[in-house]
GROMACS .gro file of C-alpha atoms in nm:
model
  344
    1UNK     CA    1   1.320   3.772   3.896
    2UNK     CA    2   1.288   3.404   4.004
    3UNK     CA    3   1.297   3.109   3.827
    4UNK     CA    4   1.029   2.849   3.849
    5UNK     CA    5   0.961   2.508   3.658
    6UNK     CA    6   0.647   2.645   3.454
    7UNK     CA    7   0.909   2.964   3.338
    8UNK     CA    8   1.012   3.281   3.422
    9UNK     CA    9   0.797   3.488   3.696
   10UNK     CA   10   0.841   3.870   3.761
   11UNK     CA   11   0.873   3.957   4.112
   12UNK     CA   12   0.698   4.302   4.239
   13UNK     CA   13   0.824   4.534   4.412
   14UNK     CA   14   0.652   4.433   4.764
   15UNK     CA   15   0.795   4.037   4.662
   16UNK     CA   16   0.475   3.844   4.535
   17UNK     CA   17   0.510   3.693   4.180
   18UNK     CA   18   0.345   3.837   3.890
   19UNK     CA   19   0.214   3.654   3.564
   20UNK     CA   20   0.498   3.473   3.421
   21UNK     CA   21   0.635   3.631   3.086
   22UNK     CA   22   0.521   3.323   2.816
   23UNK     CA   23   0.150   3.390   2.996
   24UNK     CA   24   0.173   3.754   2.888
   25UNK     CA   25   0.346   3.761   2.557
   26UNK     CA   26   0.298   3.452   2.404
   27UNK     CA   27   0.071   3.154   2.375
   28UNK     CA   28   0.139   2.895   2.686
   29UNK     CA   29   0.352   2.607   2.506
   30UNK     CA   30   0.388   2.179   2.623
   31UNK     CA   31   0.734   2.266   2.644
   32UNK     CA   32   0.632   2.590   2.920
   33UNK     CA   33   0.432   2.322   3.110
   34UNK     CA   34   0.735   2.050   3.075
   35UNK     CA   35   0.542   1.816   2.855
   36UNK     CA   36   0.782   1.676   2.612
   37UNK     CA   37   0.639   1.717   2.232
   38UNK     CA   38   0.733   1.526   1.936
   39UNK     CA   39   0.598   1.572   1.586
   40UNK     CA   40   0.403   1.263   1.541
   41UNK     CA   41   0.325   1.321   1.123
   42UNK     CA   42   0.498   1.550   0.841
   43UNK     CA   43   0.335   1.661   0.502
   44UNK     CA   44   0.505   1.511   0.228
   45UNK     CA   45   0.403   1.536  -0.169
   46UNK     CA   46   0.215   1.177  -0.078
   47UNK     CA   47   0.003   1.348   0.168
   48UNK     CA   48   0.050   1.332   0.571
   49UNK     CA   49   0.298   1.047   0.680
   50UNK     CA   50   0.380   0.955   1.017
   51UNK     CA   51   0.700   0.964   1.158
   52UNK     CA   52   0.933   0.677   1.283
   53UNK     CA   53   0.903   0.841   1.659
   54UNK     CA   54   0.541   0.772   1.657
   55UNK     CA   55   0.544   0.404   1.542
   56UNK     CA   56   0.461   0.127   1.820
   57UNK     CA   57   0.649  -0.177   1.886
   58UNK     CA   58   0.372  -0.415   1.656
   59UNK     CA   59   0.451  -0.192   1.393
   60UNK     CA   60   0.785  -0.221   1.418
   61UNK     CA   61   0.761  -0.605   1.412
   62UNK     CA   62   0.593  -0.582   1.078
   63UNK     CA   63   0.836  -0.324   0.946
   64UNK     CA   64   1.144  -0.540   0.949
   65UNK     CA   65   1.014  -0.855   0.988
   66UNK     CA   66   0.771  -0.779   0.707
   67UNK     CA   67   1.032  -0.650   0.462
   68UNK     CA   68   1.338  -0.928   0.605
   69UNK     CA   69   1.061  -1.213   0.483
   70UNK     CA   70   1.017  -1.011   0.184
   71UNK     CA   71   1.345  -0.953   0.095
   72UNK     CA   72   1.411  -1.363   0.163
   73UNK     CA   73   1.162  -1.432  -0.072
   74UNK     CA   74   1.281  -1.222  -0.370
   75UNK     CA   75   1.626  -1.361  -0.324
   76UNK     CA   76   1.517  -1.707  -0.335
   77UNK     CA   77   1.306  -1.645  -0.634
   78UNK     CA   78   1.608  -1.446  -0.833
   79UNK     CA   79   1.793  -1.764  -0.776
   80UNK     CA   80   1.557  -1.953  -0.951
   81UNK     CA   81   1.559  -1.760  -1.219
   82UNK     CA   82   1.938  -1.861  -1.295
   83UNK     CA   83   1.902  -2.225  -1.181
   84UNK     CA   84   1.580  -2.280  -1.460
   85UNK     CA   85   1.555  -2.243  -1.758
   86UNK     CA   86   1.314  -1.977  -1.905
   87UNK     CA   87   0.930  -2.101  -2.032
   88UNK     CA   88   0.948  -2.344  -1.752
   89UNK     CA   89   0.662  -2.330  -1.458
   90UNK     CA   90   0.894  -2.280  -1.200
   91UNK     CA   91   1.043  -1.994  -1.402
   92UNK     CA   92   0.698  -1.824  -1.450
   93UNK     CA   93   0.654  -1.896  -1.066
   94UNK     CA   94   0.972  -1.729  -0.933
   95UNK     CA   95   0.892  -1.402  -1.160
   96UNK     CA   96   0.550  -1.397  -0.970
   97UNK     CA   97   0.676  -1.427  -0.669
   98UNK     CA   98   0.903  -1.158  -0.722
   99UNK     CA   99   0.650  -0.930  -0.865
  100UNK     CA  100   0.418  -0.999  -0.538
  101UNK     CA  101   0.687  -0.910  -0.332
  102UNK     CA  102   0.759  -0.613  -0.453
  103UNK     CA  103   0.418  -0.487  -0.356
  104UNK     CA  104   0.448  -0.657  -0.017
  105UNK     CA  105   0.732  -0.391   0.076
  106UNK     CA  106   0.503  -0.107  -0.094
  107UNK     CA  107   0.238  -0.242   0.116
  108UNK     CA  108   0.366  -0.277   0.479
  109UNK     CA  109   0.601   0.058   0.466
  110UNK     CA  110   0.268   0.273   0.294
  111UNK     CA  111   0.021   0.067   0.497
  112UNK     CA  112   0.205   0.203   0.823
  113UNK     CA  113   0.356   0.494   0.803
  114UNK     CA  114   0.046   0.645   0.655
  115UNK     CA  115  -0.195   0.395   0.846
  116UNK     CA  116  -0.360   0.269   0.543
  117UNK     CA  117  -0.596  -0.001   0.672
  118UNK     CA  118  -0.698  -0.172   0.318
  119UNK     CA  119  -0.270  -0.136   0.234
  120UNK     CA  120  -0.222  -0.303   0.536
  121UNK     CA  121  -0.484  -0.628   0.474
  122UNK     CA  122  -0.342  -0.607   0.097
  123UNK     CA  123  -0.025  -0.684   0.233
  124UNK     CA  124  -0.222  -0.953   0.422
  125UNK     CA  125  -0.364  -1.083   0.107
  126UNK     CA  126  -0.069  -1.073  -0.082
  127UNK     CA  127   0.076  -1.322   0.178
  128UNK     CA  128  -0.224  -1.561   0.140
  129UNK     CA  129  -0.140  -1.515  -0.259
  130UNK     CA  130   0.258  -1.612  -0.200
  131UNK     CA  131   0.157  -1.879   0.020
  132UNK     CA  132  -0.092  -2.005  -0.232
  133UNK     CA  133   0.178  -1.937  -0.533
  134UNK     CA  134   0.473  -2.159  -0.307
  135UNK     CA  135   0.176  -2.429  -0.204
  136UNK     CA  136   0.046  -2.496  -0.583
  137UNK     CA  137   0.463  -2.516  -0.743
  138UNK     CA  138   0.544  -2.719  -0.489
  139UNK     CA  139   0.257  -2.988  -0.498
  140UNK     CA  140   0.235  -2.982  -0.901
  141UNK     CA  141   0.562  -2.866  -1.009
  142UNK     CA  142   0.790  -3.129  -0.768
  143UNK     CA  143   1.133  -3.265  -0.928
  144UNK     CA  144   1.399  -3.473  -0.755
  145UNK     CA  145   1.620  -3.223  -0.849
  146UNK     CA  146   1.460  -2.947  -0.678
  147UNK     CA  147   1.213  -3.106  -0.404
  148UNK     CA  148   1.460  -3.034  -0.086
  149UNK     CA  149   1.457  -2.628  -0.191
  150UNK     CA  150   1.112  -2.584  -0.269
  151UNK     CA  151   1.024  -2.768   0.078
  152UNK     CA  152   1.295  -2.536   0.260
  153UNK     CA  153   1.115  -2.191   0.080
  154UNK     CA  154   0.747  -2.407   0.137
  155UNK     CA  155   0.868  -2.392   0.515
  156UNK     CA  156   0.960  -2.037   0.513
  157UNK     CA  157   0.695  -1.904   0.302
  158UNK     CA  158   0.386  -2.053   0.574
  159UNK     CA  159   0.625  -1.970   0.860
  160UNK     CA  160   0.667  -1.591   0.768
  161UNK     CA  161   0.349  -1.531   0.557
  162UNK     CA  162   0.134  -1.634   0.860
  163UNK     CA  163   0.282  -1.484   1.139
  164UNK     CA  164   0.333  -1.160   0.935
  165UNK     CA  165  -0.012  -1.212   0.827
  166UNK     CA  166  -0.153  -1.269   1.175
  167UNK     CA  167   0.031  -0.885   1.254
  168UNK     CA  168  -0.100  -0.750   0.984
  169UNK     CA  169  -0.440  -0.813   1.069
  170UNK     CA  170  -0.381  -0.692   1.441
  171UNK     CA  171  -0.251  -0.384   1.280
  172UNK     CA  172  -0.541  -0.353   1.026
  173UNK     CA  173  -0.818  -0.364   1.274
  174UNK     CA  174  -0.649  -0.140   1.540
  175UNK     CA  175  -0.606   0.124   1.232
  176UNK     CA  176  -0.961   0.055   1.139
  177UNK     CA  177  -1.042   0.134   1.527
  178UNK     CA  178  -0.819   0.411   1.576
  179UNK     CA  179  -0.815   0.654   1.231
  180UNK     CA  180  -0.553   0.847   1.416
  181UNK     CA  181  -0.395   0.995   1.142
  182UNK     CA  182  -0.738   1.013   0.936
  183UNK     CA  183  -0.831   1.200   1.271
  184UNK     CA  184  -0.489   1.431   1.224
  185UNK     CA  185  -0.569   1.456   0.842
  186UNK     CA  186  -0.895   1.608   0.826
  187UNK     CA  187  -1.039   1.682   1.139
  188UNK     CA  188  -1.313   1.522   1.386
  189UNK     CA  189  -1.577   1.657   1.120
  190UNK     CA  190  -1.739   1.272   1.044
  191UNK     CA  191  -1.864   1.307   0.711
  192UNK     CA  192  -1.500   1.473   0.615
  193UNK     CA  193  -1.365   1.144   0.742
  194UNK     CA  194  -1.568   0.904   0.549
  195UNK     CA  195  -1.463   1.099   0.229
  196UNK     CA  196  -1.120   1.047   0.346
  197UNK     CA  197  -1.141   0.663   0.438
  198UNK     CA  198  -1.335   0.645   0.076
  199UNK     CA  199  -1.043   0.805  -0.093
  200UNK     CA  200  -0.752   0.600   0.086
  201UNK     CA  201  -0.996   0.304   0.027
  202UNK     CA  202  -0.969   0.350  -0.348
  203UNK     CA  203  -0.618   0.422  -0.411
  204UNK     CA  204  -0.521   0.116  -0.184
  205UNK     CA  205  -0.751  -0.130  -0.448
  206UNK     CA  206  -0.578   0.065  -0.775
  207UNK     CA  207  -0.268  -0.058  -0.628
  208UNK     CA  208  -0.439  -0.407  -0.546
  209UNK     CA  209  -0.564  -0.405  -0.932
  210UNK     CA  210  -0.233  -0.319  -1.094
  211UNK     CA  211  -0.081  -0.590  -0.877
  212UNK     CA  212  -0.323  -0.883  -1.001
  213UNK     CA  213  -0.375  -0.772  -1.368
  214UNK     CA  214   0.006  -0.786  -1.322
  215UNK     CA  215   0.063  -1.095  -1.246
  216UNK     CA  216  -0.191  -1.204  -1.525
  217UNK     CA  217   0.044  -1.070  -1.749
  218UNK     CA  218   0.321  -1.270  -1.642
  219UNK     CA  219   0.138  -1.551  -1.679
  220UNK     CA  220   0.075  -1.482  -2.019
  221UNK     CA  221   0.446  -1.500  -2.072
  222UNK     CA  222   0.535  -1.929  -2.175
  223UNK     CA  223   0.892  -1.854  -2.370
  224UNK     CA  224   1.156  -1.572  -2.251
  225UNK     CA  225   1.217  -1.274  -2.292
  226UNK     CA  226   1.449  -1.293  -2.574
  227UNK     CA  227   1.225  -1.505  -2.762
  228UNK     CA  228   0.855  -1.397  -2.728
  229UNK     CA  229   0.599  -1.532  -2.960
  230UNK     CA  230   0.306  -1.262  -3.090
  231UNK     CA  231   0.084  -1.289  -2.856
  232UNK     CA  232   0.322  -1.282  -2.585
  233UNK     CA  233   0.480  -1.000  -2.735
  234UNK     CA  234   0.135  -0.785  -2.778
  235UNK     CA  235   0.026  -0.866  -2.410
  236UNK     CA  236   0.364  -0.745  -2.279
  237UNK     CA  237   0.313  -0.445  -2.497
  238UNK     CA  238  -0.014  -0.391  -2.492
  239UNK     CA  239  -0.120  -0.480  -2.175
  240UNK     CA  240   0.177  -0.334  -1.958
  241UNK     CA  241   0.086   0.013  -2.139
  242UNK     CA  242  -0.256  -0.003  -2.061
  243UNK     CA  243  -0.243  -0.121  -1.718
  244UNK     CA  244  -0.016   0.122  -1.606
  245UNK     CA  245  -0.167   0.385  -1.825
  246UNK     CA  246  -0.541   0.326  -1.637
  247UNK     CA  247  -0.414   0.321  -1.299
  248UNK     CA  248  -0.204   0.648  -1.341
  249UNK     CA  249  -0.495   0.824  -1.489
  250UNK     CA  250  -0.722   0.697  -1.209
  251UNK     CA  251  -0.462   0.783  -0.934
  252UNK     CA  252  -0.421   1.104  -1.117
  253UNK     CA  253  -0.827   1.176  -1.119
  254UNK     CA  254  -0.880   1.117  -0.748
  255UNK     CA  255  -0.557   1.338  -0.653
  256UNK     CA  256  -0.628   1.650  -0.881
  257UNK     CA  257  -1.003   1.556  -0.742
  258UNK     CA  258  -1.030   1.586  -1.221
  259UNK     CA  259  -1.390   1.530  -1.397
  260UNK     CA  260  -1.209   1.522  -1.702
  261UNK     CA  261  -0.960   1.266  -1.601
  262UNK     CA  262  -1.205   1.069  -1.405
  263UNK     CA  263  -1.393   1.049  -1.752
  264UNK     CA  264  -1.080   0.915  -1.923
  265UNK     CA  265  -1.031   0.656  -1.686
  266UNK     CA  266  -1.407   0.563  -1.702
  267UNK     CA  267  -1.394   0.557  -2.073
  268UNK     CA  268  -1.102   0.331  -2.073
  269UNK     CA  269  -1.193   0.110  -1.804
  270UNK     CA  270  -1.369  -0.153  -2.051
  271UNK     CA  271  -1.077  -0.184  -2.246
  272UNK     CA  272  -0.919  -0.317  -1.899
  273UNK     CA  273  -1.208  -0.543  -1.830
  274UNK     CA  274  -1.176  -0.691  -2.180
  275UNK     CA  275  -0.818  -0.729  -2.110
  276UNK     CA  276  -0.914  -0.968  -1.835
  277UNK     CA  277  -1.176  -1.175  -1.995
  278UNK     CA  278  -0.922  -1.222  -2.328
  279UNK     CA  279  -0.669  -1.328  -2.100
  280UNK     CA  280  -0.953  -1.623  -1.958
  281UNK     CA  281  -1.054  -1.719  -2.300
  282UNK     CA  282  -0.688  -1.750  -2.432
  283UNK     CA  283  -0.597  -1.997  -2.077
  284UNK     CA  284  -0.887  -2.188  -2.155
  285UNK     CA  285  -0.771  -2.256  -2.538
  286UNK     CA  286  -0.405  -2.316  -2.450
  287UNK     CA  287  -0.404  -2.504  -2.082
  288UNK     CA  288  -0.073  -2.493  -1.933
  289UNK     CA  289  -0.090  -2.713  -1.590
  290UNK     CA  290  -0.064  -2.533  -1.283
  291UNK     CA  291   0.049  -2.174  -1.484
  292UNK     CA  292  -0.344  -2.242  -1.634
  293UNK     CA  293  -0.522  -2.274  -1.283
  294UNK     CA  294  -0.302  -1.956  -1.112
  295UNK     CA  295  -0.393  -1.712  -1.435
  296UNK     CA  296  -0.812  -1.872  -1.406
  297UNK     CA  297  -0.807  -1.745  -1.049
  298UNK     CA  298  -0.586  -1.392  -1.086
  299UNK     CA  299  -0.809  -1.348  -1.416
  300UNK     CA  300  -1.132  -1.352  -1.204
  301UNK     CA  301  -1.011  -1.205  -0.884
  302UNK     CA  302  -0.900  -0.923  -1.131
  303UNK     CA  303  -1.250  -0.885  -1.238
  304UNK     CA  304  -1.431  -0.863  -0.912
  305UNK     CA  305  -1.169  -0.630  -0.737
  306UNK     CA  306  -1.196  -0.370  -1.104
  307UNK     CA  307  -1.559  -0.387  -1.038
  308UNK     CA  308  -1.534  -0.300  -0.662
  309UNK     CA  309  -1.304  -0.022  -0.797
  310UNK     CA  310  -1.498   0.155  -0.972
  311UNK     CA  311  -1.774   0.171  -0.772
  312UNK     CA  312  -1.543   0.305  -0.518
  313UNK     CA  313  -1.412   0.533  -0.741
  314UNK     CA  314  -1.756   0.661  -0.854
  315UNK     CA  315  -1.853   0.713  -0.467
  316UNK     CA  316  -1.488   0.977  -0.452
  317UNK     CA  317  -1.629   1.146  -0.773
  318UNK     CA  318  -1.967   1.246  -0.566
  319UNK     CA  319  -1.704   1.401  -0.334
  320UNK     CA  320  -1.501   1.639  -0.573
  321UNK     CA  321  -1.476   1.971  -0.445
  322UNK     CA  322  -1.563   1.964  -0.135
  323UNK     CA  323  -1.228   2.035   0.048
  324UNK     CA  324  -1.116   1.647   0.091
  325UNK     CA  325  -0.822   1.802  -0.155
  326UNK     CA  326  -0.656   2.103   0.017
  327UNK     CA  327  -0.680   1.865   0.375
  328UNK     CA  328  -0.517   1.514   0.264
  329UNK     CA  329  -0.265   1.689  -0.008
  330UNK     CA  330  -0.172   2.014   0.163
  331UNK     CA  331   0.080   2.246   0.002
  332UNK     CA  332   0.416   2.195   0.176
  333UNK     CA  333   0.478   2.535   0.288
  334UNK     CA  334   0.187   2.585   0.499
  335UNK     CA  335   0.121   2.220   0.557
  336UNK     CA  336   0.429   2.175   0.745
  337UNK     CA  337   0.368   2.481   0.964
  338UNK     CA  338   0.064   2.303   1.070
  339UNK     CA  339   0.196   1.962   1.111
  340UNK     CA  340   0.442   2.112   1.385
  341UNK     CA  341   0.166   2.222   1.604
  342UNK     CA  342   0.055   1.806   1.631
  343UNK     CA  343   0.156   1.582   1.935
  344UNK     CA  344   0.174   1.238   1.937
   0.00000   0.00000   0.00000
């Protein structure tokens, strides 16, 4: 018996070299051939996520810089918080940007280690809505007091929301290009990945939805916490519960791939429209400066993304049952045994 680079070989009796033992009693592996294999994606409850192996150098740009800028920002919003007092614009500001934020990190660590396209150009938009957000307090909202630290996080806000911008965009369209893990996800069946792309599509503007019927609610609050007025207190109460209420149910009917639950959430969807157009009518009664011009345009970008939602979301009804299920939320115990046999 020899050894040879490709694996074991069995020599005959007269000396020539037989069929080497992994070519008779097993498949013929990468590692046999001396190809180095790494596992590029693992199933996970959230479906197939890539792994930090697989993950280029632009991605890893936007994964730390992405979250560092994010993590900047929160800070210097929390200390706002303490420095003003609340009911003040610049109060209601710094809780916005926080809440913004937060979905930036959800954003660019979803966006790429799942290679969600529409995640990825949220994240995008959500910079252009900080930006915005920093631009609008800062021109409006100026003070003596407070001028030199709203210039520094002005700075800092167009320095990092562009550039992470800019590689979020690079990112987006070579995801939208690629579909590599759509590709791993499903298969190279085309109308299987369409259904897929619809269904990551949708869940990615739920997400978007919550995030600016969200920040209409914060708008809504003009006192603090510990003193709310009644109709701060109702749309706290009643408008946290319902938001979070739809988009579970419509998360929920999409996953379980549920007629029943997708009828719930269609049923209540008014209810979150009317939300929106209550919050318009009560700005335009009670104007509050700049807090007034942010909630008009959240209020109506709130209304055309719900309305692009559920058309989506009508489009992944027409694909219930058709397998997208069992291939983009496989069971863990046999989608990990397949996930192994992937290469990068």
């Amino acid at each position: 018996m020899m050894d040879s680079q490709g694996g074991n070989y069995l020599s005959s009796a007269d000396g020539q070299e037989q069929q080497p033992e992994w070519g008779r009693d097993r498949p013929i592996t990468f590692e046999d051939l001396g190809i180095p294999r790494s596992q590029a994606v693992r199933a996970t409850v959230f479906g197939n996520v890539r792994t930090c192996e697989s993950l280029r150098f632009l991605e890893w740009i936007l994964l730390i810089g992405g979250l560092v800028s994010t993590f900047m920002t929160i800070g210097l919003a929390v200390y706002r918080l303490f420095y003003f007092s609340p009911g003040k614009p610049d109060y209601v500001f710094a809780m916005l940007l926080i809440f913004h934020s937060a979905f930036c990190i959800i954003y660019i660590l979803d966006g790429v280690f799942r290679e969600q396209v529409f995640e990825v150009l949220a994240f995008v938009a959500s910079c252009v809505i900080l930006i915005v957000y920093v631009v609008i307090n800062f021109v409006k909202g100026s003070t003596s007091t407070s001028d030199v630290f709203k210039l520094v996080r002005l700075v800092l806000t167009l320095v990092f929301g562009t550039s992470m911008g800019g590689v979020g965009l690079i990112l987006g369209y070579n995801y939208w290009q690629s579909e590599n893990l759509i590709f791993r996800t499903v298969g190279a069946d085309s109308s299987i990945q369409a259904m897929c792309r619809a269904l990551f599509t949708t869940i990615t503007l739920i997400l978007f939805d919550t995030q600016i019927v969200g920040s209409v609610i914060i708008m809504a609050i003009h006192h603090g916490i510990a003193s709310l007025d009644l109709e701060e207190l109702l749309t706290l109460s009643v408008g946290t519960l319902m938001l979070l209420s739809w988009a579970t149910i419509a998360y929920l009917a999409l996953r379980l791939e549920s007629r029943y639950i997708f009828s719930c959430a269609m049923m209540l969807s008014p209810c979150h429209i009317g939300f929106v157009v209550l919050a318009i009518i009560k700005t335009a009664m009670n104007q509050e400066t700049s807090i007034a011009q942010c909630r008009y345009a959240a209020s109506a970008g709130s209304l055309l993304v719900h309305i692009i939602l559920i058309a989506s979301m009508v489009r992944c009804y027409r694909n219930f049952g058709q397998g997208l299920k069992e291939k983009v939320y496989p069971r863990q115990s046999s989608g990990s045994t397949t996930q192994n046999s992937l290469v990068q």
